[in-house]
Each structure stands twice: as structure tokens, then as C-alpha cells.
Amino acid sequence: MLTFHIVTLFPEMFDSYLSESILKKAIKNKKISVKFYNPRNFAKPSKNQELLEPIDDKPFGGGVGMVLKAEFYLKAIKKALGKKKNFEIIYFSPRGKKFDTAMAKEIAKENKKNEIRDLILVSARYEGFDSRVEDIYPGKRISIGDYVLTGGELPSMILIDSISRQIDGVLGNIESLEEERISAGKFYTRPAILKWKKKEYKVPEVLLSGNHKKIEEWKKKNS
Ligand code: SAH
């Protein structure tokens, strides 16, 4: 089983996404497992006892934004690693290697051969965390696209989703077929004639014809 170990300051953000549909089933059927480690839990109460000690601070050398302190991330990653041997650490950055289906397949495949069984996904916030974290625990740097997000939580969810789809038994037969048809561009279902604001919108005639050869040709043309 592939276990995703998520290091994040906001574990609750994952609740709704993981408790619905295909991923919910994948967790229930023990195809994947997801665990959380909150760096904030490694902070101690500060002197006035009410607040925890700050986990971020101003960057050395100046600059805008706050930098997350190394210590709490190191402790969270260390906890996630435990005594594991077959693990890979993934950090997120808009300047990392661009994530795609080929990478998702590769990770799922390696898991099949039991080479990697634990993925540690480390989500940053603000400017990111102190760079010494990556020196101490080296890992892959992944970007999910050419835009800047507020944190690594969405990227983590995207990796969990796309990698899980590539694990045997996570998708049902019908859904797997849909995966193959990723390039099909147009879809219709009932009703054959849709009425909207006094106008009628018809399904292309050929799809209702029952002529399989013509239908396949149409699908190819519209993919
Ligand atoms: N100044 C930082 C960006 C901070 S964005 C830098 O240049 O790396 C805050 C965090 O959100 C990042 O540390 C990363 O964890 C996440 N993030 C933002 N955009 C992302 C993207 N396109 N892909 C993956 N992670 C991203």
C-alpha cells in the first residue's frame, strides 16, 4: 500500500476532499493511506502560556514575507520518516520540476514493485521554509504549474489524486475506460433535445443513429 505522509500546517484542508468519491473508496479499500504531521504541534508554549512560540520569522538579509523556521519542519519530517527505508520526500515549489501524468504513473509503478511505499509531501506556506530543511532531508522539488499558490496543500491533493488513479483497483472499470479516453472532447447524455430559454439544443444526429462505424468516425474527429 502506498502511504502519503502530509506535512502541513493545515491538515483540515484535506478532510472534505479525501472523504468523497474515488479517494474515499481508495482509503477504505486500503489501496492508499494518508497521514498528517503538523509542524505547529512541535512548537512549545511561549512564556505567557497562551500562545505557542512563533514558527516563522523575518528572513535573514531582508526581504518581504515570513520564513518558516527549520526546526518544526525537521521534527515533523523526522516523525513522518520514522524508520522507513522505501520513502521519497517531495517538496513543492513553483520553481520545481513540472508534475504530469508520466510522473504520477512512475510513482504508482514504483510502488507496485514495492520500491517506494511512503511518500512524504511537505507543504510550505508564506515564503516557504528555511532552506536548510532541504539540505538535511534532500528530496524532489515539484511544481504543479506556472502560477504561485498560497501553499502546498492543493499541490499535495493533486498528487494524491493523480497518483492514486494510477494504482490498480482504485478506478472501477468504467472509470478506467474514461481515463483512456482522456482526449475525447465532446459528450452528450439525455435529453436528446435540451430546451433552454426558449431555444432547443440537439445532440449531434450521428450519435443517435446506431451506426457504430459512423459514431467512431465522429468521435475520432471530435477528440
Ligand atoms: N517564494 C516562494 C513561493 C512561496 S509560495 C518560492 O519562490 O518558492 C508558498 C508555497 O506554496 C510554496 O513554498 C509551495 O509549497 C507552494 N506552491 C506555490 N505555488 C506552487 C506551485 N505552482 N506548485 C507547487 N507548489 C506551489
PDB file of C-alpha atoms and ligand atoms in Angstrom:
ATOM      1  CA  MET A   1       0.000   0.000   0.000  1.00  0.00           C
ATOM      2  CA  LEU A   2       1.164   3.494  -0.791  1.00  0.00           C
ATOM      3  CA  THR A   3       1.063   5.871   2.163  1.00  0.00           C
ATOM      4  CA  PHE A   4       1.065   9.623   1.683  1.00  0.00           C
ATOM      5  CA  HIS A   5       2.570  11.404   4.680  1.00  0.00           C
ATOM      6  CA  ILE A   6       1.458  15.020   4.562  1.00  0.00           C
ATOM      7  CA  VAL A   7       3.462  17.631   6.439  1.00  0.00           C
ATOM      8  CA  THR A   8       1.187  20.672   6.685  1.00  0.00           C
ATOM      9  CA  LEU A   9       0.124  23.485   8.998  1.00  0.00           C
ATOM     10  CA  PHE A  10      -3.463  22.980   7.779  1.00  0.00           C
ATOM     11  CA  PRO A  11      -4.441  19.274   7.848  1.00  0.00           C
ATOM     12  CA  GLU A  12      -8.174  20.145   7.998  1.00  0.00           C
ATOM     13  CA  MET A  13      -7.982  21.449   4.428  1.00  0.00           C
ATOM     14  CA  PHE A  14      -7.716  17.827   3.244  1.00  0.00           C
ATOM     15  CA  ASP A  15     -10.787  16.488   5.078  1.00  0.00           C
ATOM     16  CA  SER A  16     -13.539  17.189   2.582  1.00  0.00           C
ATOM     17  CA  TYR A  17     -11.534  16.244  -0.490  1.00  0.00           C
ATOM     18  CA  LEU A  18     -10.426  12.878   0.891  1.00  0.00           C
ATOM     19  CA  SER A  19     -13.822  11.960   2.295  1.00  0.00           C
ATOM     20  CA  GLU A  20     -15.693  11.829  -1.017  1.00  0.00           C
ATOM     21  CA  SER A  21     -15.943   9.602  -4.055  1.00  0.00           C
ATOM     22  CA  ILE A  22     -12.984   7.671  -5.520  1.00  0.00           C
ATOM     23  CA  LEU A  23     -10.358   8.692  -2.952  1.00  0.00           C
ATOM     24  CA  LYS A  24     -12.680   7.867  -0.069  1.00  0.00           C
ATOM     25  CA  LYS A  25     -13.110   4.379  -1.571  1.00  0.00           C
ATOM     26  CA  ALA A  26      -9.355   4.015  -2.185  1.00  0.00           C
ATOM     27  CA  ILE A  27      -8.686   4.739   1.511  1.00  0.00           C
ATOM     28  CA  LYS A  28     -11.492   2.426   2.662  1.00  0.00           C
ATOM     29  CA  ASN A  29     -10.218  -0.392   0.410  1.00  0.00           C
ATOM     30  CA  LYS A  30      -6.665   0.138   1.721  1.00  0.00           C
ATOM     31  CA  LYS A  31      -5.246   0.992  -1.709  1.00  0.00           C
ATOM     32  CA  ILE A  32      -3.800   4.175  -0.248  1.00  0.00           C
ATOM     33  CA  SER A  33      -3.424   5.688   3.178  1.00  0.00           C
ATOM     34  CA  VAL A  34      -2.975   9.347   4.165  1.00  0.00           C
ATOM     35  CA  LYS A  35      -1.351  10.559   7.391  1.00  0.00           C
ATOM     36  CA  PHE A  36      -0.733  14.065   8.693  1.00  0.00           C
ATOM     37  CA  TYR A  37       2.085  15.772  10.594  1.00  0.00           C
ATOM     38  CA  ASN A  38       1.596  19.364  11.709  1.00  0.00           C
ATOM     39  CA  PRO A  39       4.860  21.268  12.331  1.00  0.00           C
ATOM     40  CA  ARG A  40       2.910  23.507  14.722  1.00  0.00           C
ATOM     41  CA  ASN A  41       2.467  20.516  17.054  1.00  0.00           C
ATOM     42  CA  PHE A  42       6.208  20.610  17.679  1.00  0.00           C
ATOM     43  CA  ALA A  43       6.127  24.196  18.954  1.00  0.00           C
ATOM     44  CA  LYS A  44       6.249  24.770  22.694  1.00  0.00           C
ATOM     45  CA  PRO A  45       4.014  27.136  24.659  1.00  0.00           C
ATOM     46  CA  SER A  46       5.595  30.579  24.816  1.00  0.00           C
ATOM     47  CA  LYS A  47       6.273  32.459  28.062  1.00  0.00           C
ATOM     48  CA  ASN A  48       2.746  33.783  28.524  1.00  0.00           C
ATOM     49  CA  GLN A  49       1.494  30.161  28.222  1.00  0.00           C
ATOM     50  CA  GLU A  50      -1.444  31.136  25.999  1.00  0.00           C
ATOM     51  CA  LEU A  51       0.296  31.170  22.645  1.00  0.00           C
ATOM     52  CA  LEU A  52       2.732  28.771  21.067  1.00  0.00           C
ATOM     53  CA  GLU A  53       6.201  30.033  20.258  1.00  0.00           C
ATOM     54  CA  PRO A  54       6.250  31.558  16.751  1.00  0.00           C
ATOM     55  CA  ILE A  55       7.009  29.108  13.953  1.00  0.00           C
ATOM     56  CA  ASP A  56       8.019  31.775  11.437  1.00  0.00           C
ATOM     57  CA  ASP A  57      10.386  34.728  11.431  1.00  0.00           C
ATOM     58  CA  LYS A  58      11.772  37.504   9.230  1.00  0.00           C
ATOM     59  CA  PRO A  59      14.246  36.425   6.532  1.00  0.00           C
ATOM     60  CA  PHE A  60      17.956  36.955   7.159  1.00  0.00           C
ATOM     61  CA  GLY A  61      19.288  39.519   4.685  1.00  0.00           C
ATOM     62  CA  GLY A  62      15.930  41.253   4.479  1.00  0.00           C
ATOM     63  CA  GLY A  63      13.043  40.827   2.061  1.00  0.00           C
ATOM     64  CA  VAL A  64       9.277  40.627   2.137  1.00  0.00           C
ATOM     65  CA  GLY A  65       7.303  37.767   3.640  1.00  0.00           C
ATOM     66  CA  MET A  66       7.971  35.454   6.546  1.00  0.00           C
ATOM     67  CA  VAL A  67      10.101  32.313   6.529  1.00  0.00           C
ATOM     68  CA  LEU A  68       9.004  29.176   8.363  1.00  0.00           C
ATOM     69  CA  LYS A  69      11.587  28.049  10.900  1.00  0.00           C
ATOM     70  CA  ALA A  70      13.520  24.875  10.099  1.00  0.00           C
ATOM     71  CA  GLU A  71      13.185  23.178  13.482  1.00  0.00           C
ATOM     72  CA  PHE A  72       9.457  22.445  13.380  1.00  0.00           C
ATOM     73  CA  TYR A  73       9.526  21.149   9.806  1.00  0.00           C
ATOM     74  CA  LEU A  74      12.566  18.972  10.558  1.00  0.00           C
ATOM     75  CA  LYS A  75      10.784  17.458  13.555  1.00  0.00           C
ATOM     76  CA  ALA A  76       7.607  16.812  11.525  1.00  0.00           C
ATOM     77  CA  ILE A  77       9.561  15.198   8.665  1.00  0.00           C
ATOM     78  CA  LYS A  78      11.607  13.104  11.137  1.00  0.00           C
ATOM     79  CA  LYS A  79       8.363  11.863  12.706  1.00  0.00           C
ATOM     80  CA  ALA A  80       6.943  11.006   9.263  1.00  0.00           C
ATOM     81  CA  LEU A  81      10.123   9.126   8.292  1.00  0.00           C
ATOM     82  CA  GLY A  82      10.305   7.033  11.453  1.00  0.00           C
ATOM     83  CA  LYS A  83      12.413   4.010  10.491  1.00  0.00           C
ATOM     84  CA  LYS A  84      11.141   3.833   6.908  1.00  0.00           C
ATOM     85  CA  LYS A  85      13.515   2.708   4.166  1.00  0.00           C
ATOM     86  CA  ASN A  86      11.438   2.900   0.956  1.00  0.00           C
ATOM     87  CA  PHE A  87      10.463   6.525   1.024  1.00  0.00           C
ATOM     88  CA  GLU A  88      10.681   9.591  -1.144  1.00  0.00           C
ATOM     89  CA  ILE A  89      10.443  13.173   0.061  1.00  0.00           C
ATOM     90  CA  ILE A  90       8.676  15.679  -2.181  1.00  0.00           C
ATOM     91  CA  TYR A  91       8.856  19.440  -1.693  1.00  0.00           C
ATOM     92  CA  PHE A  92       6.627  21.866  -3.558  1.00  0.00           C
ATOM     93  CA  SER A  93       7.792  24.972  -5.319  1.00  0.00           C
ATOM     94  CA  PRO A  94       6.623  26.967  -8.339  1.00  0.00           C
ATOM     95  CA  ARG A  95      10.262  26.550  -9.484  1.00  0.00           C
ATOM     96  CA  GLY A  96      10.295  22.740  -9.238  1.00  0.00           C
ATOM     97  CA  LYS A  97      10.001  20.078 -11.960  1.00  0.00           C
ATOM     98  CA  LYS A  98       6.586  20.287 -13.620  1.00  0.00           C
ATOM     99  CA  PHE A  99       4.277  17.482 -12.479  1.00  0.00           C
ATOM    100  CA  ASP A 100       2.464  15.415 -15.138  1.00  0.00           C
ATOM    101  CA  THR A 101       0.736  12.061 -15.723  1.00  0.00           C
ATOM    102  CA  ALA A 102       4.055  10.404 -16.615  1.00  0.00           C
ATOM    103  CA  MET A 103       5.400  11.272 -13.142  1.00  0.00           C
ATOM    104  CA  ALA A 104       2.191  10.069 -11.476  1.00  0.00           C
ATOM    105  CA  LYS A 105       2.460   6.754 -13.377  1.00  0.00           C
ATOM    106  CA  GLU A 106       6.125   6.376 -12.469  1.00  0.00           C
ATOM    107  CA  ILE A 107       5.444   6.819  -8.747  1.00  0.00           C
ATOM    108  CA  ALA A 108       2.467   4.424  -8.847  1.00  0.00           C
ATOM    109  CA  LYS A 109       4.551   1.869 -10.782  1.00  0.00           C
ATOM    110  CA  GLU A 110       7.484   2.055  -8.377  1.00  0.00           C
ATOM    111  CA  ASN A 111       5.032   1.461  -5.593  1.00  0.00           C
ATOM    112  CA  LYS A 112       3.819  -1.687  -7.354  1.00  0.00           C
ATOM    113  CA  LYS A 113       7.364  -3.062  -7.268  1.00  0.00           C
ATOM    114  CA  ASN A 114       7.488  -2.135  -3.581  1.00  0.00           C
ATOM    115  CA  GLU A 115      10.423   0.175  -4.235  1.00  0.00           C
ATOM    116  CA  ILE A 116       8.676   3.179  -2.776  1.00  0.00           C
ATOM    117  CA  ARG A 117       5.918   2.702  -0.278  1.00  0.00           C
ATOM    118  CA  ASP A 118       5.916   6.010   1.536  1.00  0.00           C
ATOM    119  CA  LEU A 119       5.715   9.459   0.008  1.00  0.00           C
ATOM    120  CA  ILE A 120       6.401  12.398   2.299  1.00  0.00           C
ATOM    121  CA  LEU A 121       4.749  15.517   0.845  1.00  0.00           C
ATOM    122  CA  VAL A 122       5.937  18.701   2.508  1.00  0.00           C
ATOM    123  CA  SER A 123       3.659  21.729   2.158  1.00  0.00           C
ATOM    124  CA  ALA A 124       5.057  25.169   2.819  1.00  0.00           C
ATOM    125  CA  ARG A 125       3.231  28.481   3.361  1.00  0.00           C
ATOM    126  CA  TYR A 126       4.273  32.139   3.223  1.00  0.00           C
ATOM    127  CA  GLU A 127       7.721  32.454   1.578  1.00  0.00           C
ATOM    128  CA  GLY A 128       8.442  28.804   2.297  1.00  0.00           C
ATOM    129  CA  PHE A 129      10.616  27.239   4.979  1.00  0.00           C
ATOM    130  CA  ASP A 130      14.260  27.710   5.863  1.00  0.00           C
ATOM    131  CA  SER A 131      16.360  26.187   3.050  1.00  0.00           C
ATOM    132  CA  ARG A 132      18.369  24.083   5.480  1.00  0.00           C
ATOM    133  CA  VAL A 133      15.375  21.715   5.741  1.00  0.00           C
ATOM    134  CA  GLU A 134      16.048  20.530   2.181  1.00  0.00           C
ATOM    135  CA  ASP A 135      19.794  20.249   2.867  1.00  0.00           C
ATOM    136  CA  ILE A 136      19.186  17.978   5.841  1.00  0.00           C
ATOM    137  CA  TYR A 137      16.416  15.905   4.228  1.00  0.00           C
ATOM    138  CA  PRO A 138      17.004  16.044   0.438  1.00  0.00           C
ATOM    139  CA  GLY A 139      14.021  15.403  -1.812  1.00  0.00           C
ATOM    140  CA  LYS A 140      12.417  16.075  -5.175  1.00  0.00           C
ATOM    141  CA  ARG A 141      11.063  19.536  -5.936  1.00  0.00           C
ATOM    142  CA  ILE A 142       7.770  19.539  -7.783  1.00  0.00           C
ATOM    143  CA  SER A 143       5.705  22.336  -9.318  1.00  0.00           C
ATOM    144  CA  ILE A 144       2.133  21.730 -10.380  1.00  0.00           C
ATOM    145  CA  GLY A 145       2.090  24.627 -12.838  1.00  0.00           C
ATOM    146  CA  ASP A 146       3.328  28.070 -13.762  1.00  0.00           C
ATOM    147  CA  TYR A 147       1.471  30.065 -11.132  1.00  0.00           C
ATOM    148  CA  VAL A 148       2.074  30.863  -7.486  1.00  0.00           C
ATOM    149  CA  LEU A 149      -0.295  29.431  -4.886  1.00  0.00           C
ATOM    150  CA  THR A 150      -0.551  30.343  -1.212  1.00  0.00           C
ATOM    151  CA  GLY A 151       0.602  26.918  -0.041  1.00  0.00           C
ATOM    152  CA  GLY A 152       1.477  23.325  -0.842  1.00  0.00           C
ATOM    153  CA  GLU A 153      -1.865  21.878   0.277  1.00  0.00           C
ATOM    154  CA  LEU A 154      -3.576  21.963  -3.134  1.00  0.00           C
ATOM    155  CA  PRO A 155      -0.448  20.581  -4.832  1.00  0.00           C
ATOM    156  CA  SER A 156      -0.428  17.731  -2.256  1.00  0.00           C
ATOM    157  CA  MET A 157      -4.069  16.932  -3.006  1.00  0.00           C
ATOM    158  CA  ILE A 158      -3.337  16.975  -6.730  1.00  0.00           C
ATOM    159  CA  LEU A 159      -0.522  14.462  -6.271  1.00  0.00           C
ATOM    160  CA  ILE A 160      -2.660  12.195  -4.063  1.00  0.00           C
ATOM    161  CA  ASP A 161      -5.472  12.308  -6.638  1.00  0.00           C
ATOM    162  CA  SER A 162      -3.444  11.761  -9.797  1.00  0.00           C
ATOM    163  CA  ILE A 163      -1.095   9.097  -8.338  1.00  0.00           C
ATOM    164  CA  SER A 164      -3.980   7.162  -6.756  1.00  0.00           C
ATOM    165  CA  ARG A 165      -5.781   6.965 -10.126  1.00  0.00           C
ATOM    166  CA  GLN A 166      -2.772   5.045 -11.455  1.00  0.00           C
ATOM    167  CA  ILE A 167      -2.854   2.402  -8.707  1.00  0.00           C
ATOM    168  CA  ASP A 168      -4.537  -0.888  -9.692  1.00  0.00           C
ATOM    169  CA  GLY A 169      -8.036  -1.226  -8.310  1.00  0.00           C
ATOM    170  CA  VAL A 170      -8.552   2.450  -7.437  1.00  0.00           C
ATOM    171  CA  LEU A 171     -10.643   3.228 -10.506  1.00  0.00           C
ATOM    172  CA  GLY A 172     -13.575   0.994 -11.459  1.00  0.00           C
ATOM    173  CA  ASN A 173     -13.664  -0.496 -14.978  1.00  0.00           C
ATOM    174  CA  ILE A 174     -15.834   2.230 -16.394  1.00  0.00           C
ATOM    175  CA  GLU A 175     -13.735   4.995 -14.870  1.00  0.00           C
ATOM    176  CA  SER A 176     -10.536   3.363 -16.195  1.00  0.00           C
ATOM    177  CA  LEU A 177     -12.020   3.450 -19.659  1.00  0.00           C
ATOM    178  CA  GLU A 178     -12.681   7.148 -19.214  1.00  0.00           C
ATOM    179  CA  GLU A 179      -9.009   7.564 -18.323  1.00  0.00           C
ATOM    180  CA  GLU A 180      -8.085   6.043 -21.702  1.00  0.00           C
ATOM    181  CA  ARG A 181     -10.459   8.432 -23.393  1.00  0.00           C
ATOM    182  CA  ILE A 182      -8.828  11.474 -21.891  1.00  0.00           C
ATOM    183  CA  SER A 183      -8.624  13.029 -25.361  1.00  0.00           C
ATOM    184  CA  ALA A 184     -12.309  12.639 -26.287  1.00  0.00           C
ATOM    185  CA  GLY A 185     -13.583  16.183 -26.391  1.00  0.00           C
ATOM    186  CA  LYS A 186     -17.383  16.166 -26.561  1.00  0.00           C
ATOM    187  CA  PHE A 187     -20.004  14.305 -24.539  1.00  0.00           C
ATOM    188  CA  TYR A 188     -23.805  14.228 -24.522  1.00  0.00           C
ATOM    189  CA  THR A 189     -26.438  12.471 -22.435  1.00  0.00           C
ATOM    190  CA  ARG A 190     -30.242  12.632 -22.130  1.00  0.00           C
ATOM    191  CA  PRO A 191     -32.316  14.514 -23.070  1.00  0.00           C
ATOM    192  CA  ALA A 192     -31.624  14.373 -26.829  1.00  0.00           C
ATOM    193  CA  ILE A 193     -33.219  17.805 -27.165  1.00  0.00           C
ATOM    194  CA  LEU A 194     -32.361  20.300 -24.414  1.00  0.00           C
ATOM    195  CA  LYS A 195     -34.626  23.335 -24.004  1.00  0.00           C
ATOM    196  CA  TRP A 196     -33.025  26.467 -22.523  1.00  0.00           C
ATOM    197  CA  LYS A 197     -34.541  29.931 -22.654  1.00  0.00           C
ATOM    198  CA  LYS A 198     -36.980  29.062 -25.469  1.00  0.00           C
ATOM    199  CA  LYS A 199     -34.263  27.564 -27.669  1.00  0.00           C
ATOM    200  CA  GLU A 200     -33.618  23.933 -28.488  1.00  0.00           C
ATOM    201  CA  TYR A 201     -30.173  22.346 -28.384  1.00  0.00           C
ATOM    202  CA  LYS A 202     -29.872  18.995 -30.166  1.00  0.00           C
ATOM    203  CA  VAL A 203     -27.408  16.154 -29.737  1.00  0.00           C
ATOM    204  CA  PRO A 204     -25.441  15.548 -32.977  1.00  0.00           C
ATOM    205  CA  GLU A 205     -27.662  13.297 -35.147  1.00  0.00           C
ATOM    206  CA  VAL A 206     -24.960  10.684 -35.744  1.00  0.00           C
ATOM    207  CA  LEU A 207     -24.792   9.766 -32.019  1.00  0.00           C
ATOM    208  CA  LEU A 208     -28.456   8.725 -32.134  1.00  0.00           C
ATOM    209  CA  SER A 209     -28.111   6.830 -35.441  1.00  0.00           C
ATOM    210  CA  GLY A 210     -26.958   3.480 -34.029  1.00  0.00           C
ATOM    211  CA  ASN A 211     -24.370   3.347 -36.839  1.00  0.00           C
ATOM    212  CA  HIS A 212     -21.255   2.341 -34.871  1.00  0.00           C
ATOM    213  CA  LYS A 213     -18.797   2.934 -37.694  1.00  0.00           C
ATOM    214  CA  LYS A 214     -20.077   6.481 -38.247  1.00  0.00           C
ATOM    215  CA  ILE A 215     -20.136   7.111 -34.467  1.00  0.00           C
ATOM    216  CA  GLU A 216     -16.487   6.046 -34.087  1.00  0.00           C
ATOM    217  CA  GLU A 217     -15.523   8.311 -37.009  1.00  0.00           C
ATOM    218  CA  TRP A 218     -17.365  11.215 -35.373  1.00  0.00           C
ATOM    219  CA  LYS A 219     -15.625  10.552 -32.031  1.00  0.00           C
ATOM    220  CA  LYS A 220     -12.209  10.475 -33.666  1.00  0.00           C
ATOM    221  CA  LYS A 221     -12.916  13.733 -35.480  1.00  0.00           C
ATOM    222  CA  ASN A 222     -14.084  15.414 -32.260  1.00  0.00           C
ATOM    223  CA  SER A 223     -11.293  14.288 -29.965  1.00  0.00           C
TER     224      SER A 223
HETATM  225  N1  SAH B   1       8.721  32.406  -2.776  1.00  0.00           N
HETATM  226  C1  SAH B   1       8.423  31.019  -2.851  1.00  0.00           C
HETATM  227  C2  SAH B   1       6.960  30.798  -3.193  1.00  0.00           C
HETATM  228  C3  SAH B   1       6.102  30.751  -1.991  1.00  0.00           C
HETATM  229  S1  SAH B   1       4.509  30.150  -2.345  1.00  0.00           S
HETATM  230  C4  SAH B   1       9.259  30.377  -3.942  1.00  0.00           C
HETATM  231  O1  SAH B   1       9.649  31.039  -4.862  1.00  0.00           O
HETATM  232  O2  SAH B   1       9.455  29.140  -3.866  1.00  0.00           O
HETATM  233  C5  SAH B   1       4.198  29.243  -0.881  1.00  0.00           C
HETATM  234  C6  SAH B   1       4.245  27.750  -1.040  1.00  0.00           C
HETATM  235  O3  SAH B   1       3.159  27.323  -1.850  1.00  0.00           O
HETATM  236  C7  SAH B   1       5.470  27.178  -1.715  1.00  0.00           C
HETATM  237  O4  SAH B   1       6.531  27.033  -0.821  1.00  0.00           O
HETATM  238  C8  SAH B   1       4.955  25.842  -2.212  1.00  0.00           C
HETATM  239  O5  SAH B   1       4.896  24.889  -1.153  1.00  0.00           O
HETATM  240  C9  SAH B   1       3.520  26.180  -2.594  1.00  0.00           C
HETATM  241  N2  SAH B   1       3.339  26.479  -4.037  1.00  0.00           N
HETATM  242  C10 SAH B   1       3.019  27.676  -4.570  1.00  0.00           C
HETATM  243  N3  SAH B   1       2.904  27.595  -5.903  1.00  0.00           N
HETATM  244  C11 SAH B   1       3.140  26.327  -6.257  1.00  0.00           C
HETATM  245  C12 SAH B   1       3.173  25.620  -7.489  1.00  0.00           C
HETATM  246  N4  SAH B   1       2.938  26.211  -8.661  1.00  0.00           N
HETATM  247  N5  SAH B   1       3.449  24.297  -7.460  1.00  0.00           N
HETATM  248  C13 SAH B   1       3.703  23.673  -6.284  1.00  0.00           C
HETATM  249  N6  SAH B   1       3.695  24.291  -5.093  1.00  0.00           N
HETATM  250  C14 SAH B   1       3.414  25.595  -5.058  1.00  0.00           C
END
